[in-house]
Amino acid sequence: MDEPNKKDIEHLRQLSIFHFVGAGLSLAALAFIAVHFTIMNAVFSNPDLFKGAQGGPPPAQFFAMLKIFYAIFAIWFVATGVMNLMSAIYLRQRRNRTFSMVVAGVNCLYMPLGTVLGVFTFIVLGRDSVVALYEANKQP
């Protein structure tokens, strides 16, 4: 194998590792959301905490809206975690290049680490030599 292919293979391997890390960070964010929800649920469901407050407890609709945000963020973190996990596996197998590029675009929303990962994924997957590696790995 010639030198550029070795470099490309190493870069794909590193990208794969960093996509695994991105999936792990999504899992950590999901855990943070769960802990935050648990704390907020304990606060809002305890009327004794608001006995001395002038306005009393916040309206029940406030926590209902908060639950919707928790659900949206939880779904987002699960989805991006699964997408990063799949992209990491595909990068190792040199399959589904377009999917990995879509995931790179989504990762760009996670500033600053996801942005760096997304940009480098675009750079590596955009190389002609890497495209050739993916083409050579296509199954008939």
PDB file of C-alpha atoms in Angstrom:
ATOM      1  CA  MET A   1       0.000   0.000   0.000  1.00  0.00           C
ATOM      2  CA  ASP A   2       1.397   3.417  -0.868  1.00  0.00           C
ATOM      3  CA  GLU A   3       2.035   6.189   1.664  1.00  0.00           C
ATOM      4  CA  PRO A   4      -1.087   8.363   1.119  1.00  0.00           C
ATOM      5  CA  ASN A   5      -3.331   5.359   1.715  1.00  0.00           C
ATOM      6  CA  LYS A   6      -1.596   4.618   5.025  1.00  0.00           C
ATOM      7  CA  LYS A   7      -2.161   8.213   6.083  1.00  0.00           C
ATOM      8  CA  ASP A   8      -5.798   8.082   4.969  1.00  0.00           C
ATOM      9  CA  ILE A   9      -6.369   4.807   6.793  1.00  0.00           C
ATOM     10  CA  GLU A  10      -4.864   6.282   9.960  1.00  0.00           C
ATOM     11  CA  HIS A  11      -7.020   9.396   9.680  1.00  0.00           C
ATOM     12  CA  LEU A  12     -10.148   7.281   9.208  1.00  0.00           C
ATOM     13  CA  ARG A  13      -9.185   5.228  12.261  1.00  0.00           C
ATOM     14  CA  GLN A  14      -8.732   8.386  14.326  1.00  0.00           C
ATOM     15  CA  LEU A  15     -12.014   9.825  13.097  1.00  0.00           C
ATOM     16  CA  SER A  16     -13.703   6.592  14.082  1.00  0.00           C
ATOM     17  CA  ILE A  17     -12.287   6.841  17.597  1.00  0.00           C
ATOM     18  CA  PHE A  18     -13.425  10.453  17.923  1.00  0.00           C
ATOM     19  CA  HIS A  19     -16.919   9.542  16.734  1.00  0.00           C
ATOM     20  CA  PHE A  20     -17.005   6.895  19.474  1.00  0.00           C
ATOM     21  CA  VAL A  21     -15.977   9.641  21.911  1.00  0.00           C
ATOM     22  CA  GLY A  22     -18.745  11.863  20.515  1.00  0.00           C
ATOM     23  CA  ALA A  23     -21.254   9.089  21.167  1.00  0.00           C
ATOM     24  CA  GLY A  24     -19.945   8.817  24.720  1.00  0.00           C
ATOM     25  CA  LEU A  25     -20.288  12.556  25.237  1.00  0.00           C
ATOM     26  CA  SER A  26     -23.892  12.341  24.070  1.00  0.00           C
ATOM     27  CA  LEU A  27     -24.449   9.628  26.662  1.00  0.00           C
ATOM     28  CA  ALA A  28     -22.875  11.871  29.324  1.00  0.00           C
ATOM     29  CA  ALA A  29     -25.154  14.731  28.271  1.00  0.00           C
ATOM     30  CA  LEU A  30     -28.127  12.376  28.552  1.00  0.00           C
ATOM     31  CA  ALA A  31     -27.041  11.484  32.093  1.00  0.00           C
ATOM     32  CA  PHE A  32     -26.758  15.195  32.925  1.00  0.00           C
ATOM     33  CA  ILE A  33     -30.294  15.769  31.634  1.00  0.00           C
ATOM     34  CA  ALA A  34     -31.554  12.880  33.796  1.00  0.00           C
ATOM     35  CA  VAL A  35     -29.842  14.230  36.920  1.00  0.00           C
ATOM     36  CA  HIS A  36     -31.097  17.761  36.227  1.00  0.00           C
ATOM     37  CA  PHE A  37     -34.644  16.480  35.718  1.00  0.00           C
ATOM     38  CA  THR A  38     -34.470  14.512  38.977  1.00  0.00           C
ATOM     39  CA  ILE A  39     -33.342  17.581  40.916  1.00  0.00           C
ATOM     40  CA  MET A  40     -35.940  19.862  39.332  1.00  0.00           C
ATOM     41  CA  ASN A  41     -38.668  17.285  39.884  1.00  0.00           C
ATOM     42  CA  ALA A  42     -37.726  17.089  43.573  1.00  0.00           C
ATOM     43  CA  VAL A  43     -37.767  20.877  43.869  1.00  0.00           C
ATOM     44  CA  PHE A  44     -41.078  21.444  42.101  1.00  0.00           C
ATOM     45  CA  SER A  45     -42.865  18.550  43.775  1.00  0.00           C
ATOM     46  CA  ASN A  46     -41.951  19.727  47.303  1.00  0.00           C
ATOM     47  CA  PRO A  47     -44.413  22.470  48.369  1.00  0.00           C
ATOM     48  CA  ASP A  48     -42.505  23.030  51.644  1.00  0.00           C
ATOM     49  CA  LEU A  49     -39.704  24.731  49.716  1.00  0.00           C
ATOM     50  CA  PHE A  50     -42.048  27.543  48.681  1.00  0.00           C
ATOM     51  CA  LYS A  51     -43.753  28.239  52.029  1.00  0.00           C
ATOM     52  CA  GLY A  52     -41.791  31.418  52.720  1.00  0.00           C
ATOM     53  CA  ALA A  53     -41.758  32.653  49.105  1.00  0.00           C
ATOM     54  CA  GLN A  54     -43.790  35.764  48.318  1.00  0.00           C
ATOM     55  CA  GLY A  55     -45.294  34.518  45.085  1.00  0.00           C
ATOM     56  CA  GLY A  56     -45.594  30.899  46.160  1.00  0.00           C
ATOM     57  CA  PRO A  57     -44.579  27.998  43.960  1.00  0.00           C
ATOM     58  CA  PRO A  58     -44.338  28.450  40.214  1.00  0.00           C
ATOM     59  CA  PRO A  59     -47.385  27.381  38.230  1.00  0.00           C
ATOM     60  CA  ALA A  60     -47.693  23.697  37.375  1.00  0.00           C
ATOM     61  CA  GLN A  61     -47.535  24.581  33.671  1.00  0.00           C
ATOM     62  CA  PHE A  62     -43.965  25.763  34.146  1.00  0.00           C
ATOM     63  CA  PHE A  63     -42.721  22.300  35.082  1.00  0.00           C
ATOM     64  CA  ALA A  64     -44.926  20.771  32.367  1.00  0.00           C
ATOM     65  CA  MET A  65     -43.136  22.937  29.793  1.00  0.00           C
ATOM     66  CA  LEU A  66     -39.804  22.002  31.355  1.00  0.00           C
ATOM     67  CA  LYS A  67     -40.654  18.317  30.908  1.00  0.00           C
ATOM     68  CA  ILE A  68     -41.204  18.922  27.199  1.00  0.00           C
ATOM     69  CA  PHE A  69     -37.746  20.509  26.922  1.00  0.00           C
ATOM     70  CA  TYR A  70     -36.215  17.608  28.853  1.00  0.00           C
ATOM     71  CA  ALA A  71     -37.851  15.140  26.462  1.00  0.00           C
ATOM     72  CA  ILE A  72     -36.693  17.056  23.375  1.00  0.00           C
ATOM     73  CA  PHE A  73     -33.101  17.252  24.616  1.00  0.00           C
ATOM     74  CA  ALA A  74     -33.101  13.598  25.684  1.00  0.00           C
ATOM     75  CA  ILE A  75     -34.312  12.520  22.236  1.00  0.00           C
ATOM     76  CA  TRP A  76     -31.704  14.782  20.609  1.00  0.00           C
ATOM     77  CA  PHE A  77     -28.830  13.348  22.661  1.00  0.00           C
ATOM     78  CA  VAL A  78     -29.941   9.761  22.070  1.00  0.00           C
ATOM     79  CA  ALA A  79     -30.250  10.402  18.330  1.00  0.00           C
ATOM     80  CA  THR A  80     -26.860  12.099  18.005  1.00  0.00           C
ATOM     81  CA  GLY A  81     -25.240   9.427  20.154  1.00  0.00           C
ATOM     82  CA  VAL A  82     -26.612   6.638  17.993  1.00  0.00           C
ATOM     83  CA  MET A  83     -25.655   8.519  14.824  1.00  0.00           C
ATOM     84  CA  ASN A  84     -22.082   9.025  16.058  1.00  0.00           C
ATOM     85  CA  LEU A  85     -21.852   5.369  17.055  1.00  0.00           C
ATOM     86  CA  MET A  86     -23.059   4.249  13.624  1.00  0.00           C
ATOM     87  CA  SER A  87     -20.717   6.702  11.894  1.00  0.00           C
ATOM     88  CA  ALA A  88     -17.761   5.402  13.921  1.00  0.00           C
ATOM     89  CA  ILE A  89     -18.543   1.853  12.840  1.00  0.00           C
ATOM     90  CA  TYR A  90     -19.018   2.908   9.217  1.00  0.00           C
ATOM     91  CA  LEU A  91     -15.735   4.838   9.237  1.00  0.00           C
ATOM     92  CA  ARG A  92     -13.921   1.697  10.368  1.00  0.00           C
ATOM     93  CA  GLN A  93     -15.613  -0.345   7.651  1.00  0.00           C
ATOM     94  CA  ARG A  94     -15.190   2.433   5.049  1.00  0.00           C
ATOM     95  CA  ARG A  95     -18.903   2.312   4.215  1.00  0.00           C
ATOM     96  CA  ASN A  96     -21.706   4.892   4.005  1.00  0.00           C
ATOM     97  CA  ARG A  97     -19.488   7.931   3.459  1.00  0.00           C
ATOM     98  CA  THR A  98     -22.518  10.177   2.921  1.00  0.00           C
ATOM     99  CA  PHE A  99     -24.000   9.168   6.274  1.00  0.00           C
ATOM    100  CA  SER A 100     -20.747  10.058   8.034  1.00  0.00           C
ATOM    101  CA  MET A 101     -20.755  13.438   6.306  1.00  0.00           C
ATOM    102  CA  VAL A 102     -24.330  14.101   7.468  1.00  0.00           C
ATOM    103  CA  VAL A 103     -23.295  13.187  11.018  1.00  0.00           C
ATOM    104  CA  ALA A 104     -20.315  15.533  10.647  1.00  0.00           C
ATOM    105  CA  GLY A 105     -22.743  18.323   9.801  1.00  0.00           C
ATOM    106  CA  VAL A 106     -24.815  17.559  12.894  1.00  0.00           C
ATOM    107  CA  ASN A 107     -21.650  17.427  15.011  1.00  0.00           C
ATOM    108  CA  CYS A 108     -20.801  20.949  13.873  1.00  0.00           C
ATOM    109  CA  LEU A 109     -23.658  22.127  16.122  1.00  0.00           C
ATOM    110  CA  TYR A 110     -21.723  20.983  19.210  1.00  0.00           C
ATOM    111  CA  MET A 111     -19.286  23.841  19.657  1.00  0.00           C
ATOM    112  CA  PRO A 112     -16.326  23.703  19.982  1.00  0.00           C
ATOM    113  CA  LEU A 113     -15.398  19.982  20.042  1.00  0.00           C
ATOM    114  CA  GLY A 114     -18.129  18.772  17.711  1.00  0.00           C
ATOM    115  CA  THR A 115     -17.352  21.553  15.272  1.00  0.00           C
ATOM    116  CA  VAL A 116     -13.708  20.497  15.119  1.00  0.00           C
ATOM    117  CA  LEU A 117     -14.714  16.850  14.648  1.00  0.00           C
ATOM    118  CA  GLY A 118     -17.234  17.769  11.954  1.00  0.00           C
ATOM    119  CA  VAL A 119     -14.822  19.959  10.008  1.00  0.00           C
ATOM    120  CA  PHE A 120     -12.034  17.374  10.110  1.00  0.00           C
ATOM    121  CA  THR A 121     -14.485  14.674   9.052  1.00  0.00           C
ATOM    122  CA  PHE A 122     -15.437  16.793   6.030  1.00  0.00           C
ATOM    123  CA  ILE A 123     -11.775  17.392   5.194  1.00  0.00           C
ATOM    124  CA  VAL A 124     -10.777  13.724   5.423  1.00  0.00           C
ATOM    125  CA  LEU A 125     -13.862  12.307   3.697  1.00  0.00           C
ATOM    126  CA  GLY A 126     -13.583  14.908   0.949  1.00  0.00           C
ATOM    127  CA  ARG A 127     -10.137  13.769  -0.181  1.00  0.00           C
ATOM    128  CA  ASP A 128     -10.046  12.018  -3.531  1.00  0.00           C
ATOM    129  CA  SER A 129      -7.825   9.293  -2.083  1.00  0.00           C
ATOM    130  CA  VAL A 130     -10.366   8.577   0.683  1.00  0.00           C
ATOM    131  CA  VAL A 131     -13.219   8.538  -1.824  1.00  0.00           C
ATOM    132  CA  ALA A 132     -11.186   5.970  -3.768  1.00  0.00           C
ATOM    133  CA  LEU A 133     -10.793   3.885  -0.591  1.00  0.00           C
ATOM    134  CA  TYR A 134     -14.559   3.918  -0.102  1.00  0.00           C
ATOM    135  CA  GLU A 135     -15.152   3.047  -3.767  1.00  0.00           C
ATOM    136  CA  ALA A 136     -12.698   0.147  -3.565  1.00  0.00           C
ATOM    137  CA  ASN A 137     -14.536  -1.143  -0.502  1.00  0.00           C
ATOM    138  CA  LYS A 138     -18.002  -1.079  -2.127  1.00  0.00           C
ATOM    139  CA  GLN A 139     -19.748  -4.410  -2.259  1.00  0.00           C
ATOM    140  CA  PRO A 140     -21.180  -5.441  -5.621  1.00  0.00           C
TER     141      PRO A 140
END
